Coordinates of C-alpha atoms in Angstrom, one line a residue:
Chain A
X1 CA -16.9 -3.5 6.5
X2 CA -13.3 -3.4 5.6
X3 CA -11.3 -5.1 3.1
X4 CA -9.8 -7.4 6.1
X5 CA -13.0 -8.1 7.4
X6 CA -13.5 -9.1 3.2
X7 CA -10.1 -10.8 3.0
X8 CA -10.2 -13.0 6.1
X9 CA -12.7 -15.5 7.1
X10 CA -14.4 -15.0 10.1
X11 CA -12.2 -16.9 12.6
X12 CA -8.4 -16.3 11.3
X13 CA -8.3 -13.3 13.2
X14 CA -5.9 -10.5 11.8
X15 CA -3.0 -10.2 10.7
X16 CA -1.2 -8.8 12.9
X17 CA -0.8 -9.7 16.8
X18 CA 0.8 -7.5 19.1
X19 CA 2.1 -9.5 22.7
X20 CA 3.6 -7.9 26.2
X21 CA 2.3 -4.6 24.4
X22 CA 3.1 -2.4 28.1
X23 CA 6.7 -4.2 28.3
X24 CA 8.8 -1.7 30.2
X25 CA 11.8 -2.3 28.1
X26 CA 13.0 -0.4 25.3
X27 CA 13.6 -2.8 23.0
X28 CA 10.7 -2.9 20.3
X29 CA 10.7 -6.5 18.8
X30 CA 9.4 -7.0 15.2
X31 CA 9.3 -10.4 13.4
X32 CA 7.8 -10.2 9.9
X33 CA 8.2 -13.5 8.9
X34 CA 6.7 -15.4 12.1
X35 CA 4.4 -17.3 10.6
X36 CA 4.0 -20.4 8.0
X37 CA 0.5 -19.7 7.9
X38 CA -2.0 -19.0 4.3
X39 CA -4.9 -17.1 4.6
X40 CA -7.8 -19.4 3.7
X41 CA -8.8 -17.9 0.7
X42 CA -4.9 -19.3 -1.4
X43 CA -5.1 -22.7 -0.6
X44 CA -1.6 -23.9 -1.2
X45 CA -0.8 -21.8 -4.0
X46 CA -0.1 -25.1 -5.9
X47 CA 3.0 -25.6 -3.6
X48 CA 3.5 -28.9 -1.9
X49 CA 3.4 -29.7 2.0
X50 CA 7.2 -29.1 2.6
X51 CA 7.6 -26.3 0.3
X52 CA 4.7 -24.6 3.1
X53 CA 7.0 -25.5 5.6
X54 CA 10.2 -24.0 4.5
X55 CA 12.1 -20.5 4.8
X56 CA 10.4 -19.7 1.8
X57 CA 7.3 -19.5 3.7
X58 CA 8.4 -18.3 6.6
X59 CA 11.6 -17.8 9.4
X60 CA 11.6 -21.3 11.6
X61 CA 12.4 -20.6 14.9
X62 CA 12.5 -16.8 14.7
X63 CA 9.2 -16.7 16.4
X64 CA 10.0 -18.8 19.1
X65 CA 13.2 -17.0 19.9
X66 CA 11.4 -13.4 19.6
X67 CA 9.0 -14.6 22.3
X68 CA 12.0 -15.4 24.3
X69 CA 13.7 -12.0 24.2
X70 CA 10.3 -10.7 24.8
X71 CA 9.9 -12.6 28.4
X72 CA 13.9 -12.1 28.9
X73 CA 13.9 -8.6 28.6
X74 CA 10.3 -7.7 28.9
X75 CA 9.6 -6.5 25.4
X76 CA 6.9 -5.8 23.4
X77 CA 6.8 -7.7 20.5
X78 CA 5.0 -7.3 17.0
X79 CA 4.7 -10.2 14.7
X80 CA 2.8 -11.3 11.4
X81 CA 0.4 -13.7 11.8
X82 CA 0.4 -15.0 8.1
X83 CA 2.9 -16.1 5.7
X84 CA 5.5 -13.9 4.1
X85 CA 4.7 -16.1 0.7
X86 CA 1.2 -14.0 0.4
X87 CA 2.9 -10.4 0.9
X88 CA 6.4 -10.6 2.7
X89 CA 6.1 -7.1 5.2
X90 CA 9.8 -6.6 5.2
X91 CA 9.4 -5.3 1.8
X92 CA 7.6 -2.4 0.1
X93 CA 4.2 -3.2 -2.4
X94 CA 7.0 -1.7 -5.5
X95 CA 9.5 -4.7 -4.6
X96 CA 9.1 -7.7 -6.6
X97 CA 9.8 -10.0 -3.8
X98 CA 7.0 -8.1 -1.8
X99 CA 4.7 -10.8 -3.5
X100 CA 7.4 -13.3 -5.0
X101 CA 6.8 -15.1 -8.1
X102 CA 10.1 -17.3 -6.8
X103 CA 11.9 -18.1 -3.8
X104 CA 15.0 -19.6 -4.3
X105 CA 14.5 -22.7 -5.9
X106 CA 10.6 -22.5 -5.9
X107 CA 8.5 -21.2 -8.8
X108 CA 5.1 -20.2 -6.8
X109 CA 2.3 -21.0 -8.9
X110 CA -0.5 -18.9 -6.4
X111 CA 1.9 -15.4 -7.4
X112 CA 2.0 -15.6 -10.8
X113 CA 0.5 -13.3 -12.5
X114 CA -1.1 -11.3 -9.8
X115 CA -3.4 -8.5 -11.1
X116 CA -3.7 -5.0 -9.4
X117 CA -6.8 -6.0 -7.4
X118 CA -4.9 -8.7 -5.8
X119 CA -2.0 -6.6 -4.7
X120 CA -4.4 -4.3 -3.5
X121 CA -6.1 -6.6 -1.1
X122 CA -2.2 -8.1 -0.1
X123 CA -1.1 -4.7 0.3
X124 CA -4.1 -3.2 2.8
X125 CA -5.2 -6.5 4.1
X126 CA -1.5 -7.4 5.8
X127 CA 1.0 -5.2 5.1
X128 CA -0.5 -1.7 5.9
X129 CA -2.1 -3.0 8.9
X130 CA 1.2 -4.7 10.0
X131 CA 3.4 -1.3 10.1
X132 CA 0.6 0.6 11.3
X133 CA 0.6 -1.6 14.3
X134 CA 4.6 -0.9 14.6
X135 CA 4.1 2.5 14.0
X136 CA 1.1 3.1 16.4
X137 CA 3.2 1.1 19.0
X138 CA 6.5 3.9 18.5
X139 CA 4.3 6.9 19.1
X140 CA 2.0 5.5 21.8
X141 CA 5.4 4.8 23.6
X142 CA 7.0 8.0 22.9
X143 CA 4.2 9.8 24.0
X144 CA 4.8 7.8 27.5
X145 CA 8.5 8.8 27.1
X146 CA 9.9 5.3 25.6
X147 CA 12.2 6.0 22.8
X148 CA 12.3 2.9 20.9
X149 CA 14.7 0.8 19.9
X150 CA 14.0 -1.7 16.9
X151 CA 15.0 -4.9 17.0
X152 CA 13.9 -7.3 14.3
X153 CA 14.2 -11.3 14.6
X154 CA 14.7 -13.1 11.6
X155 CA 16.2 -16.7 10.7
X156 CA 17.8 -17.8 7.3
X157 CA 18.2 -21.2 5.5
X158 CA 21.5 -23.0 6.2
X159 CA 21.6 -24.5 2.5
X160 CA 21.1 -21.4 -0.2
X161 CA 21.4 -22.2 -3.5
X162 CA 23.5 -25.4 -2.8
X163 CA 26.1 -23.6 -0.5
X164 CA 26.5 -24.0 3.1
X165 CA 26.2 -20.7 5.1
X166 CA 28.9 -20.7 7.5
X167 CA 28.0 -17.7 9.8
X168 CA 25.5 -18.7 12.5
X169 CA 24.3 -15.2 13.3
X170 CA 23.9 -12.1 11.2
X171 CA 24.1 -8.7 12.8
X172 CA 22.6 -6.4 9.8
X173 CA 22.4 -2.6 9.7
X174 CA 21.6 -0.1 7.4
X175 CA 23.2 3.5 7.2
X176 CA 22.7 3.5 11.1
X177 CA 25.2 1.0 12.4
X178 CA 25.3 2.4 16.1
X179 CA 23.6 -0.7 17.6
X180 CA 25.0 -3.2 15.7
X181 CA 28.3 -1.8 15.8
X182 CA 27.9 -2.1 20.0
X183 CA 26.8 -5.7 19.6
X184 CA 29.6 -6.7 17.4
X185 CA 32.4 -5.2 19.6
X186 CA 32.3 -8.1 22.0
X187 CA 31.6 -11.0 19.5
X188 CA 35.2 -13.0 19.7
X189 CA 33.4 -13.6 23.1
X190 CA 30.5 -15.3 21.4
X191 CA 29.8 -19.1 21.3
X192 CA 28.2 -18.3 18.3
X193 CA 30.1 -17.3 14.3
X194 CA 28.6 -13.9 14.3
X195 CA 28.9 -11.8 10.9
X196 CA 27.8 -7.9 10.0
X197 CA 25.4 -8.1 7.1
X198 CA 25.8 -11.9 6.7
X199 CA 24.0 -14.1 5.0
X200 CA 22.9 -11.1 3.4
X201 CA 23.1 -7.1 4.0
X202 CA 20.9 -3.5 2.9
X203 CA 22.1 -4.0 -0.5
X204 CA 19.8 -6.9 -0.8
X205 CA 16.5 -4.8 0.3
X206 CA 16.0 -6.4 3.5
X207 CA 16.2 -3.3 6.0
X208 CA 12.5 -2.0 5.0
X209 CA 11.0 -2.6 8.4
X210 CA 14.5 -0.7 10.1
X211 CA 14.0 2.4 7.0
X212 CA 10.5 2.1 7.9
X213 CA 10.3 2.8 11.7
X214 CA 13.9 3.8 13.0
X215 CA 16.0 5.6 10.2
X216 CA 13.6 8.5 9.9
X217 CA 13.0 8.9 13.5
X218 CA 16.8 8.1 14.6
X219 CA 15.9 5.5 16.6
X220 CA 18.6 2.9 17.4
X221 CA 18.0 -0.4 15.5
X222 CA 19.0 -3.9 14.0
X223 CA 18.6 -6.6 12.3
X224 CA 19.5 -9.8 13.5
X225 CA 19.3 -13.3 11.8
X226 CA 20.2 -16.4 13.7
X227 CA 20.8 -19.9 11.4
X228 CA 17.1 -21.8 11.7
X229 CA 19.5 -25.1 12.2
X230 CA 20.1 -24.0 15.3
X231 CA 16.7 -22.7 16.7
X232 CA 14.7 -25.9 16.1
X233 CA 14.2 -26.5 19.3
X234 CA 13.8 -25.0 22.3
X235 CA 17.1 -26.1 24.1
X236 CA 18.9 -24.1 20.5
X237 CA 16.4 -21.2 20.7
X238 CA 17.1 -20.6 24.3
X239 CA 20.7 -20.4 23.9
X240 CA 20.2 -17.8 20.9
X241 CA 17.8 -16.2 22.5
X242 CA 20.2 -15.2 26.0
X243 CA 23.1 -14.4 23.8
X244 CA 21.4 -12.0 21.9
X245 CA 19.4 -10.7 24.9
X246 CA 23.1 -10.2 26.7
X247 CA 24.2 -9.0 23.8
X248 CA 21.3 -6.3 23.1
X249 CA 22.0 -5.5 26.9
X250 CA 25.6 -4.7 27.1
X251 CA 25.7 -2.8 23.3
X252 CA 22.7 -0.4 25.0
X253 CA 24.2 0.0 28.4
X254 CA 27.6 0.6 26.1
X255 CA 26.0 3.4 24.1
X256 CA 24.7 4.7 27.3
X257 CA 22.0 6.9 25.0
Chain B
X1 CA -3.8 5.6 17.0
X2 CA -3.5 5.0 13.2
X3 CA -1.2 6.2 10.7
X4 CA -4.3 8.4 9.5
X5 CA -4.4 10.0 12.8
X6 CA -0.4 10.7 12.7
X7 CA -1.1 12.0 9.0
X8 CA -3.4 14.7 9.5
X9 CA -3.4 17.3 11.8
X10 CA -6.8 17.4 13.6
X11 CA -8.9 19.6 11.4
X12 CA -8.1 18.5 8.4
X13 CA -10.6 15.0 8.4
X14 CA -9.5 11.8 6.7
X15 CA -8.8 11.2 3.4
X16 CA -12.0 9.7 1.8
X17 CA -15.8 11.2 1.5
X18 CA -19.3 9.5 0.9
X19 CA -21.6 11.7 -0.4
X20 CA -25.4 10.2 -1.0
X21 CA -24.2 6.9 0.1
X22 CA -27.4 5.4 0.3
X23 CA -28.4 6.9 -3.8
X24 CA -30.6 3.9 -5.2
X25 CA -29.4 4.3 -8.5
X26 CA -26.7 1.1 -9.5
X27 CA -24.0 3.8 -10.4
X28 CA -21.6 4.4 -7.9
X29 CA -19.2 7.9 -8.5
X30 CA -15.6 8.0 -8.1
X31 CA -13.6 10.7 -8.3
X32 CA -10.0 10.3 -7.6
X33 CA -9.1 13.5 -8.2
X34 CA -11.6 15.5 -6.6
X35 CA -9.2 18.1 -4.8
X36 CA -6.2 20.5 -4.8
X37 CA -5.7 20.2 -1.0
X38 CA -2.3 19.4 0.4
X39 CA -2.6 17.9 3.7
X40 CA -1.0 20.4 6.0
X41 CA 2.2 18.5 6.5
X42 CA 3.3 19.6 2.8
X43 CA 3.5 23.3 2.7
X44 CA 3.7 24.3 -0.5
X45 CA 5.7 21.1 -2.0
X46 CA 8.0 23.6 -3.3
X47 CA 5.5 24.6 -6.3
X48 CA 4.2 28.3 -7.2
X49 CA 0.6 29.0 -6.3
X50 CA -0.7 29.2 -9.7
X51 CA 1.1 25.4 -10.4
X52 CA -1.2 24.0 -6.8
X53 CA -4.4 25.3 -8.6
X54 CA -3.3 23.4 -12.2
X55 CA -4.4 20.0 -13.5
X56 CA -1.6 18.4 -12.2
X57 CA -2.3 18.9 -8.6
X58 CA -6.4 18.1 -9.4
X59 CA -9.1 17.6 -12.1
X60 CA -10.6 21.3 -12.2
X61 CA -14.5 20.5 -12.2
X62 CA -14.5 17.0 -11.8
X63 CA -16.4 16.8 -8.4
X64 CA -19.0 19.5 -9.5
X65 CA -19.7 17.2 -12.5
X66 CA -19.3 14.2 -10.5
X67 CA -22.0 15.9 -8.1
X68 CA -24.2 17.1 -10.3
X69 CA -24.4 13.6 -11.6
X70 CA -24.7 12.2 -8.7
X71 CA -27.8 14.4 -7.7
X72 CA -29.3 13.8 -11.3
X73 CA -29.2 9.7 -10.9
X74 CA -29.7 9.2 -7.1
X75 CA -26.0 7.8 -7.4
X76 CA -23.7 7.2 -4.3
X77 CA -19.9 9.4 -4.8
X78 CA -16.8 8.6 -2.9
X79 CA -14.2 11.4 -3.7
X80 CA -10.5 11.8 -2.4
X81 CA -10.1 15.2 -0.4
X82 CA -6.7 15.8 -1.0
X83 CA -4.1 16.2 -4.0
X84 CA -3.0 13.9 -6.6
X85 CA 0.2 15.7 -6.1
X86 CA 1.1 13.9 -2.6
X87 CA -0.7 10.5 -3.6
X88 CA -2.7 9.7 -6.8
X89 CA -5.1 7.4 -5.6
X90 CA -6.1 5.8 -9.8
X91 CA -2.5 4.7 -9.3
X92 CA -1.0 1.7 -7.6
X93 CA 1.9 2.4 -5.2
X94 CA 4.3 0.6 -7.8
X95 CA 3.7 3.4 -10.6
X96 CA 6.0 6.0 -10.8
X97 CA 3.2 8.5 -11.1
X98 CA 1.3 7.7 -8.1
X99 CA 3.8 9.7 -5.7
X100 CA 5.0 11.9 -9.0
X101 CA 8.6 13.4 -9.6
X102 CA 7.3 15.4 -12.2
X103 CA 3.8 16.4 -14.0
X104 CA 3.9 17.5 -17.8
X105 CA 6.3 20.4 -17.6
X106 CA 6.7 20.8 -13.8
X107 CA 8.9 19.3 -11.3
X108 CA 8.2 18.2 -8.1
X109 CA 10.6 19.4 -5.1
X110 CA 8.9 18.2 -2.5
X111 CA 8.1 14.9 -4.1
X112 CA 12.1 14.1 -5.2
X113 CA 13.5 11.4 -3.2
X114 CA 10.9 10.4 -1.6
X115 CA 12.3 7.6 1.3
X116 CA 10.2 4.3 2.0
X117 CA 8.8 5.5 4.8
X118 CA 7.0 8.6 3.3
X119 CA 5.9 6.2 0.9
X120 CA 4.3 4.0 3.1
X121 CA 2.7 7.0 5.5
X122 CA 1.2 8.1 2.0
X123 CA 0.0 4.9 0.6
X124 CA -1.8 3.9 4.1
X125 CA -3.3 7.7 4.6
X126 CA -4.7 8.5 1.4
X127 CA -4.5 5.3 -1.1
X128 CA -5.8 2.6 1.0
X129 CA -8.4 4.1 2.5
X130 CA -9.8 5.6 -0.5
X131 CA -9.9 2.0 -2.0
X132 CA -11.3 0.4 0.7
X133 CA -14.2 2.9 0.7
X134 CA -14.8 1.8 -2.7
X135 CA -14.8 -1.3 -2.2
X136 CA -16.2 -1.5 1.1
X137 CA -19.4 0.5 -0.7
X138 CA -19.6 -1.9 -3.4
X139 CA -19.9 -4.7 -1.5
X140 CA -22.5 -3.7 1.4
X141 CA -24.4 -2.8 -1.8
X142 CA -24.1 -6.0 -3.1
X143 CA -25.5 -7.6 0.1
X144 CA -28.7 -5.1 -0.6
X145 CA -29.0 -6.5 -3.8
X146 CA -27.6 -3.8 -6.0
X147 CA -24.9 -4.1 -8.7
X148 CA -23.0 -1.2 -8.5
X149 CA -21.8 0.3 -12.0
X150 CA -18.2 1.7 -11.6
X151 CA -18.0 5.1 -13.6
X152 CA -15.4 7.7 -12.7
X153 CA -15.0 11.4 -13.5
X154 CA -12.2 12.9 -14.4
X155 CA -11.1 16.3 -16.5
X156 CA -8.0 17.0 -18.8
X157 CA -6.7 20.1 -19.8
X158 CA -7.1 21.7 -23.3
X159 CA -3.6 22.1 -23.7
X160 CA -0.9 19.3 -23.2
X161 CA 2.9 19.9 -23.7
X162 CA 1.5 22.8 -25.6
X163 CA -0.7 20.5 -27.9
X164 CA -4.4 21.2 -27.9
X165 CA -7.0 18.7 -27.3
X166 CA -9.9 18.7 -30.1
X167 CA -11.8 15.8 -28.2
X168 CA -14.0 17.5 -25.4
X169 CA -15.7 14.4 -24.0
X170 CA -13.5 10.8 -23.4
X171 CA -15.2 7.8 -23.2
X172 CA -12.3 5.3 -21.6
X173 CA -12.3 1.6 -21.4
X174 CA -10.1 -1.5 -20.2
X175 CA -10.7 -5.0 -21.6
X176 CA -14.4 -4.5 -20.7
X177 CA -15.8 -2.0 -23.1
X178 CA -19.8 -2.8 -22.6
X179 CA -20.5 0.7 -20.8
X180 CA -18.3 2.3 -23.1
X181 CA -19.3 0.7 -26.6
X182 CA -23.2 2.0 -25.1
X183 CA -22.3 5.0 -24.5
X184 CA -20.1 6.0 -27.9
X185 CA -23.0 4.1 -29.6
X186 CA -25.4 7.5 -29.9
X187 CA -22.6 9.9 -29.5
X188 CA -23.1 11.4 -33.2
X189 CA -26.1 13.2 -31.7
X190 CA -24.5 14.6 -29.0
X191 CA -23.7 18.2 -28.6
X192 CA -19.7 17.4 -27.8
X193 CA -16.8 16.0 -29.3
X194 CA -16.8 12.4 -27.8
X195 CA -13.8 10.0 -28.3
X196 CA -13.3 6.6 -27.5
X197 CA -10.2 6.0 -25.3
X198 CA -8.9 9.7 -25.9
X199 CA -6.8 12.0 -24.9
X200 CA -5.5 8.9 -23.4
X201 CA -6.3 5.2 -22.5
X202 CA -5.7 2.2 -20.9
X203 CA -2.1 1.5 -22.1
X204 CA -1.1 4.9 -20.0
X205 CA -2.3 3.2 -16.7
X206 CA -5.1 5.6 -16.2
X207 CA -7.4 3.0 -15.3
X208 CA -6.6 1.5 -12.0
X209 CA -9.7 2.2 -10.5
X210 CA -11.7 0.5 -12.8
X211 CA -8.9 -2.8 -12.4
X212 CA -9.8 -2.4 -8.7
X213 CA -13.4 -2.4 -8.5
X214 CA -15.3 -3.7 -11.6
X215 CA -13.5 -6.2 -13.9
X216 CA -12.6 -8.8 -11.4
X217 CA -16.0 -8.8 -10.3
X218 CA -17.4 -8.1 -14.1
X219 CA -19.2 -5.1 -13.1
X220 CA -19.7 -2.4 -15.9
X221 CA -17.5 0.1 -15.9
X222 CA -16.4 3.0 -17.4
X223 CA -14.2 5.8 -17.2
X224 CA -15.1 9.3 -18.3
X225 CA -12.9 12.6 -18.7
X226 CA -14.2 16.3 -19.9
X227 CA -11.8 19.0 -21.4
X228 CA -11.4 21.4 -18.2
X229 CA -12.0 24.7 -20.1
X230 CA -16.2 23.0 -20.5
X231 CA -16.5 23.1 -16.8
X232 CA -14.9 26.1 -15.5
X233 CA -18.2 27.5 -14.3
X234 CA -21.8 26.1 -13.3
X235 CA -23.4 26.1 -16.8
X236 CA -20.7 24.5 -18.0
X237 CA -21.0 21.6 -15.3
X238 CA -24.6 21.2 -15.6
X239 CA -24.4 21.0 -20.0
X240 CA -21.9 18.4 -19.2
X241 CA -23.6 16.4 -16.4
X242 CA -26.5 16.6 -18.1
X243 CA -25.2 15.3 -21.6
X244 CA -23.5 12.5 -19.5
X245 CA -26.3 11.8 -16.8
X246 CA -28.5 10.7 -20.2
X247 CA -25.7 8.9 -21.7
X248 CA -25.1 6.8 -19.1
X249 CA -28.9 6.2 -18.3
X250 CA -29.5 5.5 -22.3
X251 CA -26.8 3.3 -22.5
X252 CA -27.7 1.4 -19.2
X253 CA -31.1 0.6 -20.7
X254 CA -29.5 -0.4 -23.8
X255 CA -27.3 -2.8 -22.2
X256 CA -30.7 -4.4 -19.9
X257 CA -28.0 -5.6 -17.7

């Protein structure tokens, strides 16, 4: 008996799912923040219905796109199967928006006050398991002579705080800018506004998953984040999704590494 | 492959052992700091020889206690096999003393700037696993019908930032001081110097474990330390465990819990 097998009810599965696992590309995708989902044990966490449904508790349309990229470039993908609002994996268990008390505009009534058993079962019931699944995925590759290259897939509100967001997509780095600076070259082309470290950059604490898995193994890497207004549908999230597939394609073949 | 299996080279084992796992008595033995061992991958951490075999890297003669005891009641034991030093498992991963800097007058070299990443490979190879077994035990005990009683052993050094330590025997609490309160309730009798909550306590964040496993689920609990210099041999560790071993049983009968 583990503590998932306490923490999860007998048909929500785990938390992590792992899809086109033997994709010959190597692009790795990651996307924390798939899924809107609550375990069944937190209710609603005394939020209301389209609270659940917002970028608070998850990245609309990141998902969708991910799986995209994944078909388009055959990639293995790695996602979270519940909601970043119970323990957010692009952070460590010392951040305090790992388990947010707030989210923007939101107080979240389920996170207040959590004691250290409870960030215990967050901590090994979905966010161990979650980068032990990445990181089992980087060595089982290596070993088969795929160097990885992480690629996370992330979406962000249009509206923060009251203020429009004028960039459409982000291309965020940490201190390894290699791929992003390969993607950015060509973006005048773009049909898309395409920023480095927009809405939001390292300073903010969001490049865990790259520090995580690529930094310490030199692995090439990025962050993108595409505008959820645009990928709420499939027509929007197939357009994002080729651009940043031809995108990802040309910056590799342009590093030639 | 699991982090685990990344972590440790292939003869060292895993992180966590179960000793008497099947002991009928309701106590259940943990001992967090059971062992000087660095996991191979450390060297030396940058720390003298004599500095390893110290308090800070381990409690000397906690697990021989901690055996003895468990021998004495029939109890179950779950002990961490490596160092405090790389991961000190009655700490959560937000404390600055589970991965430590610095230990009363020593510094850490290998420990300083420690990147997210080595925090995470330490958190999910020795800290989660260690809790899990805990609580994993507890509650496939539960389903047997037994009510497990959370005590943990620990030792202290006589001498602290050159202070010396009268009390010999601590008795530690959280908010639930049933176990405790039983066992300080005879301890005029009692061949050592027993104090409640000393050479520390609860407001130094020495009692994770017991936050972990017994007061969400109100199980008794308590916490015990003895002076190192008591235990350094056998004798020593059987007048303690025995002194303890009849505490504990006394003040379980007391309680009729």
């Amino acid at each position: 008996m583990t503590v998932r097998s306490q923490f999860f009810h007998a048909d929500e599965g785990d938390a992590v799912a792992v899809e086109n696992e033997t994709g010959k590309s190597r692009v790795l995708l990651v996307c924390e923040h798939a899924s809107k989902t609550l375990p069944a044990r937190y209710g609603d966490l005394g939020l209301a219905e389209d609270v659940l449904s917002s970028h608070i508790a998850w990245d609309p349309g990141a998902l969708a796109v991910a799986r995209l990229l994944s078909e388009k470039l055959d990639a293995a993908l790695v996602f979270q199967r519940f909601s970043r609002l119970i323990y957010d994996c692009n952070r460590p268990p010392e951040s305090a928006s790992a388990m947010p008390v707030a989210s923007e505009i939101y107080n979240i009534p389920g996170n207040a006050d959590l004691d250290e058993a409870e960030r215990f079962l967050r901590t090994a019931a979905l966010y161990v398991p979650f980068h032990e699944a990445v990181s089992s995925l980087v060595e089982k590759r290596k070993i088969l002579g795929i160097e990885s290259v992480i690629v996370t897939i992330h979406s962000f509100t249009p509206v923060y705080h009251g203020r429009v967001r004028e960039v459409e997509i982000g291309i965020l780095h940490d201190r390894d800018s290699r791929l992003a600076d390969a993607m950015l070259a060509d973006r005048e082309a773009a049909s898309f506004k395409v920023e480095r470290n927009e809405p939001y950059g390292p300073e903010d604490g969001v490049t865990h998953t790259l520090r995580l898995h690529a930094l310490p193994e030199g692995l090439l890497n990025v962050m993108i984040e595409v505008r959820n207004d645009l990928i709420a549908d499939e027509a929007g999230q197939r357009a994002a999704a080729d651009y940043l597939g031809e995108s990802l394609e040309r910056a590799l073949a342009s590093i030639g590494d």
